[in-house]
PDB file of C-alpha atoms in Angstrom:
ATOM      1  CA  MET W   1       0.000   0.000   0.000  1.00 55.00           C
ATOM      2  CA  ASP W   2       1.232   3.496  -0.839  1.00 61.00           C
ATOM      3  CA  GLY W   3       2.254   5.763   1.997  1.00 80.00           C
ATOM      4  CA  LEU W   4       2.743   3.126   4.702  1.00 93.00           C
ATOM      5  CA  ARG W   5       6.071   3.393   6.480  1.00 97.00           C
ATOM      6  CA  PRO W   6       8.223   0.253   6.822  1.00 98.00           C
ATOM      7  CA  ILE W   7       8.552  -1.245  10.279  1.00 98.00           C
ATOM      8  CA  THR W   8      10.199  -4.220  11.974  1.00 98.00           C
ATOM      9  CA  VAL W   9       7.736  -6.431  13.860  1.00 98.00           C
ATOM     10  CA  ILE W  10       9.250  -8.409  16.743  1.00 98.00           C
ATOM     11  CA  THR W  11       7.156 -10.982  18.593  1.00 98.00           C
ATOM     12  CA  GLY W  12       8.019 -12.111  22.095  1.00 97.00           C
ATOM     13  CA  ALA W  13       9.762  -8.769  22.540  1.00 97.00           C
ATOM     14  CA  SER W  14       9.104  -8.342  26.255  1.00 95.00           C
ATOM     15  CA  SER W  15      12.198 -10.242  27.457  1.00 94.00           C
ATOM     16  CA  GLY W  16      15.168 -12.411  26.554  1.00 95.00           C
ATOM     17  CA  ILE W  17      16.304 -12.750  22.952  1.00 97.00           C
ATOM     18  CA  GLY W  18      13.279 -10.816  21.670  1.00 97.00           C
ATOM     19  CA  GLU W  19      14.134  -7.803  23.819  1.00 98.00           C
ATOM     20  CA  ALA W  20      17.787  -8.043  22.773  1.00 98.00           C
ATOM     21  CA  LEU W  21      16.808  -8.170  19.095  1.00 98.00           C
ATOM     22  CA  ALA W  22      14.652  -5.078  19.582  1.00 98.00           C
ATOM     23  CA  TRP W  23      17.705  -3.182  20.834  1.00 98.00           C
ATOM     24  CA  VAL W  24      19.882  -4.378  17.940  1.00 98.00           C
ATOM     25  CA  PHE W  25      17.334  -3.370  15.288  1.00 98.00           C
ATOM     26  CA  ALA W  26      16.708  -0.039  17.037  1.00 98.00           C
ATOM     27  CA  ARG W  27      20.436   0.757  17.207  1.00 97.00           C
ATOM     28  CA  ASN W  28      20.626   0.118  13.474  1.00 98.00           C
ATOM     29  CA  GLY W  29      17.962   2.690  12.766  1.00 97.00           C
ATOM     30  CA  TYR W  30      14.839   0.578  12.257  1.00 98.00           C
ATOM     31  CA  ALA W  31      11.400   1.593  13.464  1.00 98.00           C
ATOM     32  CA  LEU W  32       9.878  -1.151  15.581  1.00 98.00           C
ATOM     33  CA  ALA W  33       6.572  -2.714  16.528  1.00 98.00           C
ATOM     34  CA  LEU W  34       6.871  -4.774  19.695  1.00 98.00           C
ATOM     35  CA  VAL W  35       4.410  -7.635  20.175  1.00 98.00           C
ATOM     36  CA  ALA W  36       3.791  -9.685  23.328  1.00 97.00           C
ATOM     37  CA  ARG W  37       1.206 -10.221  26.061  1.00 95.00           C
ATOM     38  CA  ARG W  38       2.866  -8.161  28.798  1.00 95.00           C
ATOM     39  CA  ALA W  39       1.943  -4.529  28.238  1.00 97.00           C
ATOM     40  CA  ASP W  40       4.015  -3.215  31.143  1.00 97.00           C
ATOM     41  CA  ARG W  41       7.237  -4.755  29.864  1.00 97.00           C
ATOM     42  CA  LEU W  42       6.614  -3.709  26.258  1.00 98.00           C
ATOM     43  CA  ASN W  43       5.941  -0.122  27.282  1.00 98.00           C
ATOM     44  CA  ALA W  44       9.007  -0.048  29.527  1.00 98.00           C
ATOM     45  CA  LEU W  45      11.169  -1.306  26.642  1.00 98.00           C
ATOM     46  CA  ALA W  46       9.605   1.173  24.221  1.00 98.00           C
ATOM     47  CA  ASP W  47      10.313   4.017  26.669  1.00 98.00           C
ATOM     48  CA  ASP W  48      13.919   2.869  27.134  1.00 98.00           C
ATOM     49  CA  ILE W  49      14.509   2.761  23.373  1.00 98.00           C
ATOM     50  CA  ALA W  50      13.018   6.234  23.006  1.00 98.00           C
ATOM     51  CA  ARG W  51      15.210   7.571  25.828  1.00 97.00           C
ATOM     52  CA  ALA W  52      18.233   6.111  24.029  1.00 97.00           C
ATOM     53  CA  GLY W  53      17.458   8.363  21.067  1.00 95.00           C
ATOM     54  CA  GLY W  54      15.427   6.163  18.752  1.00 92.00           C
ATOM     55  CA  PRO W  55      11.803   6.605  17.727  1.00 95.00           C
ATOM     56  CA  ARG W  56       9.472   5.097  20.301  1.00 98.00           C
ATOM     57  CA  PRO W  57       8.392   1.647  19.070  1.00 98.00           C
ATOM     58  CA  LEU W  58       4.748   0.836  18.525  1.00 98.00           C
ATOM     59  CA  VAL W  59       3.392  -1.458  21.225  1.00 98.00           C
ATOM     60  CA  ILE W  60       0.955  -4.206  20.239  1.00 98.00           C
ATOM     61  CA  VAL W  61      -0.341  -6.216  23.182  1.00 98.00           C
ATOM     62  CA  ASP W  62      -1.580  -9.538  21.874  1.00 97.00           C
ATOM     63  CA  ASP W  63      -1.964 -13.178  22.866  1.00 97.00           C
ATOM     64  CA  LEU W  64      -0.598 -14.750  19.706  1.00 97.00           C
ATOM     65  CA  THR W  65      -2.015 -18.171  20.536  1.00 95.00           C
ATOM     66  CA  GLN W  66      -5.492 -16.817  19.825  1.00 95.00           C
ATOM     67  CA  ALA W  67      -6.566 -17.313  16.191  1.00 95.00           C
ATOM     68  CA  GLY W  68      -6.175 -14.350  13.855  1.00 97.00           C
ATOM     69  CA  ALA W  69      -2.861 -12.953  15.125  1.00 97.00           C
ATOM     70  CA  ALA W  70      -1.652 -11.854  11.683  1.00 98.00           C
ATOM     71  CA  ARG W  71      -4.921 -10.047  10.968  1.00 98.00           C
ATOM     72  CA  ARG W  72      -4.825  -8.237  14.326  1.00 98.00           C
ATOM     73  CA  ILE W  73      -1.201  -7.205  13.895  1.00 98.00           C
ATOM     74  CA  GLY W  74      -1.801  -6.074  10.321  1.00 98.00           C
ATOM     75  CA  GLU W  75      -4.759  -3.961  11.380  1.00 98.00           C
ATOM     76  CA  ALA W  76      -2.861  -2.421  14.283  1.00 98.00           C
ATOM     77  CA  LEU W  77      -0.006  -1.462  11.971  1.00 98.00           C
ATOM     78  CA  SER W  78      -2.270  -0.110   9.238  1.00 97.00           C
ATOM     79  CA  GLN W  79      -4.126   2.070  11.727  1.00 97.00           C
ATOM     80  CA  ARG W  80      -0.776   3.648  12.627  1.00 97.00           C
ATOM     81  CA  GLY W  81       0.372   4.099   9.031  1.00 97.00           C
ATOM     82  CA  ALA W  82       2.863   1.221   8.949  1.00 98.00           C
ATOM     83  CA  GLU W  83       3.484  -2.147   7.302  1.00 98.00           C
ATOM     84  CA  PRO W  84       6.165  -4.780   7.890  1.00 98.00           C
ATOM     85  CA  GLN W  85       9.597  -4.585   6.325  1.00 98.00           C
ATOM     86  CA  TYR W  86      10.944  -7.283   8.629  1.00 98.00           C
ATOM     87  CA  ILE W  87       9.154  -9.937  10.668  1.00 98.00           C
ATOM     88  CA  VAL W  88      11.073 -11.344  13.634  1.00 98.00           C
ATOM     89  CA  ASN W  89       9.317 -14.449  14.926  1.00 98.00           C
ATOM     90  CA  ASN W  90      10.781 -14.853  18.378  1.00 98.00           C
ATOM     91  CA  ALA W  91       7.716 -15.783  20.450  1.00 97.00           C
ATOM     92  CA  GLY W  92       7.780 -19.365  21.665  1.00 96.00           C
ATOM     93  CA  PHE W  93       8.349 -21.585  24.673  1.00 94.00           C
ATOM     94  CA  GLY W  94       9.487 -25.055  25.682  1.00 93.00           C
ATOM     95  CA  LEU W  95       8.398 -27.717  28.158  1.00 93.00           C
ATOM     96  CA  ILE W  96      10.632 -30.275  29.814  1.00 92.00           C
ATOM     97  CA  GLY W  97       9.385 -33.760  30.621  1.00 92.00           C
ATOM     98  CA  ARG W  98       8.322 -36.805  28.672  1.00 93.00           C
ATOM     99  CA  ALA W  99       5.662 -36.028  26.095  1.00 95.00           C
ATOM    100  CA  THR W 100       3.469 -38.822  27.451  1.00 94.00           C
ATOM    101  CA  GLU W 101       3.593 -37.298  30.940  1.00 93.00           C
ATOM    102  CA  ARG W 102       3.155 -33.612  30.181  1.00 94.00           C
ATOM    103  CA  ASP W 103      -0.215 -31.913  29.932  1.00 94.00           C
ATOM    104  CA  ARG W 104      -1.313 -32.450  26.327  1.00 96.00           C
ATOM    105  CA  ALA W 105      -3.217 -29.182  26.031  1.00 96.00           C
ATOM    106  CA  GLU W 106      -0.124 -27.255  27.068  1.00 96.00           C
ATOM    107  CA  GLN W 107       1.985 -29.117  24.504  1.00 96.00           C
ATOM    108  CA  LEU W 108      -0.537 -28.321  21.767  1.00 97.00           C
ATOM    109  CA  THR W 109      -0.418 -24.664  22.788  1.00 97.00           C
ATOM    110  CA  MET W 110       3.353 -24.830  22.390  1.00 97.00           C
ATOM    111  CA  ILE W 111       2.953 -26.215  18.871  1.00 97.00           C
ATOM    112  CA  ASP W 112       0.435 -23.475  18.174  1.00 97.00           C
ATOM    113  CA  LEU W 113       2.874 -20.720  19.136  1.00 97.00           C
ATOM    114  CA  ASN W 114       6.166 -22.241  17.991  1.00 98.00           C
ATOM    115  CA  VAL W 115       4.835 -23.550  14.662  1.00 98.00           C
ATOM    116  CA  ARG W 116       1.398 -22.301  13.600  1.00 98.00           C
ATOM    117  CA  VAL W 117       1.793 -18.658  14.615  1.00 98.00           C
ATOM    118  CA  LEU W 118       5.308 -18.474  13.213  1.00 98.00           C
ATOM    119  CA  THR W 119       4.066 -19.899   9.905  1.00 98.00           C
ATOM    120  CA  GLU W 120       1.092 -17.543   9.809  1.00 98.00           C
ATOM    121  CA  LEU W 121       3.197 -14.443  10.391  1.00 98.00           C
ATOM    122  CA  SER W 122       5.870 -15.594   7.950  1.00 98.00           C
ATOM    123  CA  LEU W 123       3.335 -15.915   5.135  1.00 98.00           C
ATOM    124  CA  ALA W 124       0.890 -13.122   5.898  1.00 98.00           C
ATOM    125  CA  PHE W 125       3.057 -10.122   5.012  1.00 98.00           C
ATOM    126  CA  VAL W 126       5.175 -11.328   2.097  1.00 98.00           C
ATOM    127  CA  ASP W 127       3.868  -8.635  -0.253  1.00 98.00           C
ATOM    128  CA  SER W 128       4.915  -5.813   2.060  1.00 98.00           C
ATOM    129  CA  LEU W 129       8.252  -7.501   2.831  1.00 98.00           C
ATOM    130  CA  ALA W 130       8.916  -7.666  -0.915  1.00 98.00           C
ATOM    131  CA  ARG W 131       7.955  -3.995  -1.387  1.00 97.00           C
ATOM    132  CA  HIS W 132      10.569  -2.991   1.166  1.00 97.00           C
ATOM    133  CA  ARG W 133      13.161  -5.640   0.209  1.00 97.00           C
ATOM    134  CA  GLY W 134      12.964  -6.970   3.749  1.00 98.00           C
ATOM    135  CA  GLY W 135      12.761 -10.402   5.262  1.00 98.00           C
ATOM    136  CA  ILE W 136      11.878 -12.841   8.019  1.00 99.00           C
ATOM    137  CA  LEU W 137      14.062 -13.787  10.977  1.00 98.00           C
ATOM    138  CA  ASN W 138      12.761 -16.923  12.682  1.00 98.00           C
ATOM    139  CA  VAL W 139      14.243 -17.803  16.063  1.00 98.00           C
ATOM    140  CA  ALA W 140      14.817 -21.559  16.119  1.00 98.00           C
ATOM    141  CA  SER W 141      17.358 -23.428  18.287  1.00 97.00           C
ATOM    142  CA  ILE W 142      20.205 -25.875  17.998  1.00 96.00           C
ATOM    143  CA  ALA W 143      17.608 -28.241  19.484  1.00 95.00           C
ATOM    144  CA  GLY W 144      16.113 -28.354  15.997  1.00 96.00           C
ATOM    145  CA  PHE W 145      19.069 -30.359  14.702  1.00 95.00           C
ATOM    146  CA  LEU W 146      18.448 -33.267  17.090  1.00 92.00           C
ATOM    147  CA  PRO W 147      15.637 -35.445  18.447  1.00 92.00           C
ATOM    148  CA  GLY W 148      15.034 -34.495  22.062  1.00 92.00           C
ATOM    149  CA  PRO W 149      13.663 -37.127  24.435  1.00 93.00           C
ATOM    150  CA  GLY W 150      12.636 -35.254  27.537  1.00 93.00           C
ATOM    151  CA  MET W 151      11.623 -32.227  25.429  1.00 94.00           C
ATOM    152  CA  ALA W 152      10.332 -34.105  22.390  1.00 95.00           C
ATOM    153  CA  VAL W 153       7.661 -31.671  21.213  1.00 97.00           C
ATOM    154  CA  TYR W 154       9.852 -28.596  21.699  1.00 97.00           C
ATOM    155  CA  TYR W 155      12.774 -30.101  19.770  1.00 96.00           C
ATOM    156  CA  ALA W 156      10.417 -31.149  16.968  1.00 97.00           C
ATOM    157  CA  SER W 157       8.897 -27.673  16.790  1.00 98.00           C
ATOM    158  CA  LYS W 158      12.331 -26.138  16.303  1.00 98.00           C
ATOM    159  CA  ALA W 159      13.216 -28.709  13.642  1.00 98.00           C
ATOM    160  CA  TYR W 160      10.136 -27.462  11.788  1.00 98.00           C
ATOM    161  CA  VAL W 161      11.289 -23.847  12.095  1.00 98.00           C
ATOM    162  CA  ILE W 162      14.688 -24.648  10.557  1.00 98.00           C
ATOM    163  CA  SER W 163      13.252 -26.715   7.698  1.00 98.00           C
ATOM    164  CA  PHE W 164      10.449 -24.249   6.956  1.00 98.00           C
ATOM    165  CA  SER W 165      12.783 -21.245   7.027  1.00 98.00           C
ATOM    166  CA  GLU W 166      15.295 -22.795   4.653  1.00 98.00           C
ATOM    167  CA  ALA W 167      12.591 -23.837   2.199  1.00 98.00           C
ATOM    168  CA  LEU W 168      10.834 -20.475   2.381  1.00 98.00           C
ATOM    169  CA  SER W 169      14.148 -18.720   1.771  1.00 98.00           C
ATOM    170  CA  ALA W 170      14.467 -20.592  -1.530  1.00 98.00           C
ATOM    171  CA  GLU W 171      10.857 -19.855  -2.493  1.00 98.00           C
ATOM    172  CA  LEU W 172      11.212 -16.118  -1.842  1.00 98.00           C
ATOM    173  CA  THR W 173      14.592 -15.574  -3.497  1.00 97.00           C
ATOM    174  CA  ASP W 174      13.021 -14.204  -6.670  1.00 97.00           C
ATOM    175  CA  ARG W 175      11.077 -11.660  -4.589  1.00 97.00           C
ATOM    176  CA  ASN W 176      14.220 -10.423  -2.826  1.00 97.00           C
ATOM    177  CA  VAL W 177      12.894 -11.457   0.591  1.00 98.00           C
ATOM    178  CA  ARG W 178      15.545 -12.989   2.850  1.00 98.00           C
ATOM    179  CA  VAL W 179      14.638 -15.662   5.408  1.00 98.00           C
ATOM    180  CA  THR W 180      16.941 -16.744   8.228  1.00 98.00           C
ATOM    181  CA  ALA W 181      16.636 -19.316  11.010  1.00 98.00           C
ATOM    182  CA  LEU W 182      18.596 -18.176  14.062  1.00 98.00           C
ATOM    183  CA  CYS W 183      19.704 -21.173  16.142  1.00 98.00           C
ATOM    184  CA  PRO W 184      20.927 -20.265  19.625  1.00 96.00           C
ATOM    185  CA  GLY W 185      22.255 -22.753  22.094  1.00 93.00           C
ATOM    186  CA  PRO W 186      21.680 -22.292  25.823  1.00 89.00           C
ATOM    187  CA  VAL W 187      20.738 -18.747  26.806  1.00 89.00           C
ATOM    188  CA  ALA W 188      19.885 -17.678  30.349  1.00 74.00           C
ATOM    189  CA  THR W 189      16.434 -16.096  29.935  1.00 62.00           C
ATOM    190  CA  GLY W 190      12.903 -16.617  31.244  1.00 56.00           C
ATOM    191  CA  PHE W 191      12.720 -19.642  28.917  1.00 55.00           C
ATOM    192  CA  GLN W 192      14.187 -21.933  31.574  1.00 54.00           C
ATOM    193  CA  ALA W 193      11.556 -21.188  34.221  1.00 53.00           C
ATOM    194  CA  ARG W 194       8.714 -21.479  31.701  1.00 54.00           C
ATOM    195  CA  ALA W 195      10.050 -24.814  30.457  1.00 48.00           C
ATOM    196  CA  GLY W 196      10.272 -26.271  33.952  1.00 49.00           C
ATOM    197  CA  LEU W 197      14.067 -26.345  34.183  1.00 52.00           C
ATOM    198  CA  ARG W 198      15.693 -26.142  37.589  1.00 50.00           C
ATOM    199  CA  PRO W 199      17.440 -22.845  38.452  1.00 50.00           C
ATOM    200  CA  GLY W 200      21.127 -22.971  37.661  1.00 51.00           C
ATOM    201  CA  GLY W 201      20.698 -25.814  35.166  1.00 51.00           C
ATOM    202  CA  ILE W 202      20.648 -25.913  31.367  1.00 53.00           C
ATOM    203  CA  GLY W 203      21.183 -22.455  29.894  1.00 52.00           C
ATOM    204  CA  GLU W 204      22.895 -20.954  32.925  1.00 55.00           C
ATOM    205  CA  ARG W 205      26.003 -23.065  33.530  1.00 62.00           C
ATOM    206  CA  SER W 206      26.627 -24.569  30.102  1.00 75.00           C
ATOM    207  CA  PRO W 207      29.999 -23.757  28.503  1.00 77.00           C
ATOM    208  CA  LEU W 208      28.026 -23.219  25.282  1.00 82.00           C
ATOM    209  CA  ALA W 209      25.814 -20.522  26.834  1.00 88.00           C
ATOM    210  CA  LEU W 210      25.773 -17.016  25.383  1.00 94.00           C
ATOM    211  CA  PRO W 211      24.036 -13.893  26.681  1.00 94.00           C
ATOM    212  CA  ALA W 212      20.866 -12.893  24.832  1.00 95.00           C
ATOM    213  CA  ARG W 213      22.537  -9.677  23.656  1.00 96.00           C
ATOM    214  CA  ARG W 214      25.298 -11.595  21.885  1.00 96.00           C
ATOM    215  CA  VAL W 215      22.848 -14.043  20.297  1.00 97.00           C
ATOM    216  CA  ALA W 216      20.854 -11.088  18.957  1.00 98.00           C
ATOM    217  CA  GLU W 217      23.949  -9.439  17.484  1.00 98.00           C
ATOM    218  CA  ILE W 218      25.048 -12.658  15.773  1.00 98.00           C
ATOM    219  CA  GLY W 219      21.541 -13.299  14.477  1.00 98.00           C
ATOM    220  CA  TYR W 220      21.109  -9.773  13.133  1.00 98.00           C
ATOM    221  CA  ALA W 221      24.482  -9.844  11.343  1.00 98.00           C
ATOM    222  CA  GLY W 222      23.777 -13.204   9.704  1.00 98.00           C
ATOM    223  CA  PHE W 223      20.280 -12.137   8.732  1.00 98.00           C
ATOM    224  CA  MET W 224      21.524  -8.983   7.055  1.00 98.00           C
ATOM    225  CA  ARG W 225      24.143 -11.033   5.196  1.00 97.00           C
ATOM    226  CA  GLY W 226      21.375 -13.256   3.869  1.00 97.00           C
ATOM    227  CA  GLN W 227      22.394 -16.472   5.655  1.00 98.00           C
ATOM    228  CA  ARG W 228      19.671 -19.126   5.688  1.00 98.00           C
ATOM    229  CA  VAL W 229      20.777 -20.652   9.004  1.00 98.00           C
ATOM    230  CA  VAL W 230      22.791 -18.924  11.720  1.00 98.00           C
ATOM    231  CA  ILE W 231      24.109 -21.003  14.622  1.00 97.00           C
ATOM    232  CA  ALA W 232      25.038 -18.580  17.393  1.00 95.00           C
ATOM    233  CA  GLY W 233      28.513 -19.161  18.783  1.00 90.00           C
ATOM    234  CA  ALA W 234      31.561 -21.118  17.659  1.00 92.00           C
ATOM    235  CA  GLY W 235      31.067 -23.663  20.444  1.00 92.00           C
ATOM    236  CA  ASN W 236      27.544 -24.426  19.295  1.00 93.00           C
ATOM    237  CA  ARG W 237      28.660 -24.757  15.672  1.00 94.00           C
ATOM    238  CA  ILE W 238      31.329 -27.272  16.699  1.00 95.00           C
ATOM    239  CA  ALA W 239      28.883 -29.160  18.915  1.00 91.00           C
ATOM    240  CA  MET W 240      26.344 -29.471  16.101  1.00 93.00           C
ATOM    241  CA  ALA W 241      29.001 -30.619  13.638  1.00 93.00           C
ATOM    242  CA  PHE W 242      30.044 -33.310  16.139  1.00 88.00           C
ATOM    243  CA  ALA W 243      26.425 -34.307  16.860  1.00 88.00           C
ATOM    244  CA  ARG W 244      25.839 -34.987  13.161  1.00 87.00           C
ATOM    245  CA  LEU W 245      28.599 -37.601  13.260  1.00 90.00           C
ATOM    246  CA  VAL W 246      27.286 -39.478  16.307  1.00 88.00           C
ATOM    247  CA  PRO W 247      24.588 -42.145  15.725  1.00 87.00           C
ATOM    248  CA  HIS W 248      21.244 -41.178  17.240  1.00 86.00           C
ATOM    249  CA  GLY W 249      21.197 -44.464  19.106  1.00 83.00           C
ATOM    250  CA  LEU W 250      24.068 -43.136  21.227  1.00 83.00           C
ATOM    251  CA  LEU W 251      22.809 -39.559  21.476  1.00 83.00           C
ATOM    252  CA  LEU W 252      19.223 -40.246  22.516  1.00 83.00           C
ATOM    253  CA  PRO W 253      19.883 -41.783  25.948  1.00 82.00           C
ATOM    254  CA  MET W 254      22.473 -39.088  26.682  1.00 81.00           C
ATOM    255  CA  ILE W 255      19.988 -36.329  25.904  1.00 81.00           C
ATOM    256  CA  GLU W 256      17.221 -37.942  27.943  1.00 82.00           C
ATOM    257  CA  ARG W 257      19.462 -38.373  30.997  1.00 80.00           C
ATOM    258  CA  ARG W 258      20.458 -34.727  30.773  1.00 76.00           C
ATOM    259  CA  MET W 259      16.835 -33.628  30.586  1.00 77.00           C
ATOM    260  CA  ARG W 260      15.849 -35.775  33.557  1.00 72.00           C
ATOM    261  CA  SER W 261      18.589 -34.241  35.673  1.00 68.00           C
ATOM    262  CA  ALA W 262      17.694 -30.702  34.581  1.00 68.00           C
ATOM    263  CA  GLY W 263      13.924 -30.671  34.975  1.00 58.00           C
ATOM    264  CA  ASN W 264      11.393 -30.318  37.726  1.00 50.00           C
ATOM    265  CA  SER W 265       8.602 -32.894  38.000  1.00 40.00           C
ATOM    266  CA  PRO W 266       6.341 -32.599  34.936  1.00 37.00           C
ATOM    267  CA  GLN W 267       2.577 -32.403  34.973  1.00 35.00           C
ATOM    268  CA  LYS W 268       0.672 -35.587  34.156  1.00 28.00           C
ATOM    269  CA  ALA W 269      -1.177 -35.813  30.856  1.00 28.00           C
ATOM    270  CA  LEU W 270      -4.870 -35.062  30.887  1.00 23.00           C
TER     271      LEU W 270
END
């Protein structure tokens, strides 16, 4: 549409990697629209970015798991004279525990957010992304390169994100729309508590852990270079190269033991 200003839409922007990505895009001169459920945190971040000298980001408070997220976001942007140049799909969560023992409704909600919403937002705004020669940055995980007993549904959801992003990148090449899957390793954020991980466990003491700020910087740089997949950190790249050489029959029990030692007691399935 004529006259609509380009904007970068970041989901899950209220904390962690999403918040860090907001700062990186803002420092590089991009106008932002921050999307999450927590209005207080979004407004605090928007105020901080404005105080740092950038334009105050638009704040869109939305529960993305409710149907129609792309329509609601599109309408909110249009009402404020904007349309997406970049979509950053960061919103998502994980759950630790055997899939047969976790609450099934909660696992389906995770699939909804990690897979369905990401797919919806990736496809909904392609025309405007093409107009502004922009792109899509999907936050995946190194978990997506492996099966994950103990976090089976989460690992599978991130495998989808990597596969979908690479394929979509090829499909959108002729429209000059870049698509990148950012694959962090352990990062100490609110993800651990939401997933049911014990304090001080995975993501906080791992030698592969990186701060969210560094993951965001690596992801942004790779995205702007047009990389299809960006694994954040040399240690994680080496670990994934090694993991590809090890038979899954050896890896699976190792991963499950690690998850059992890291997690709190899961909820029973309903």
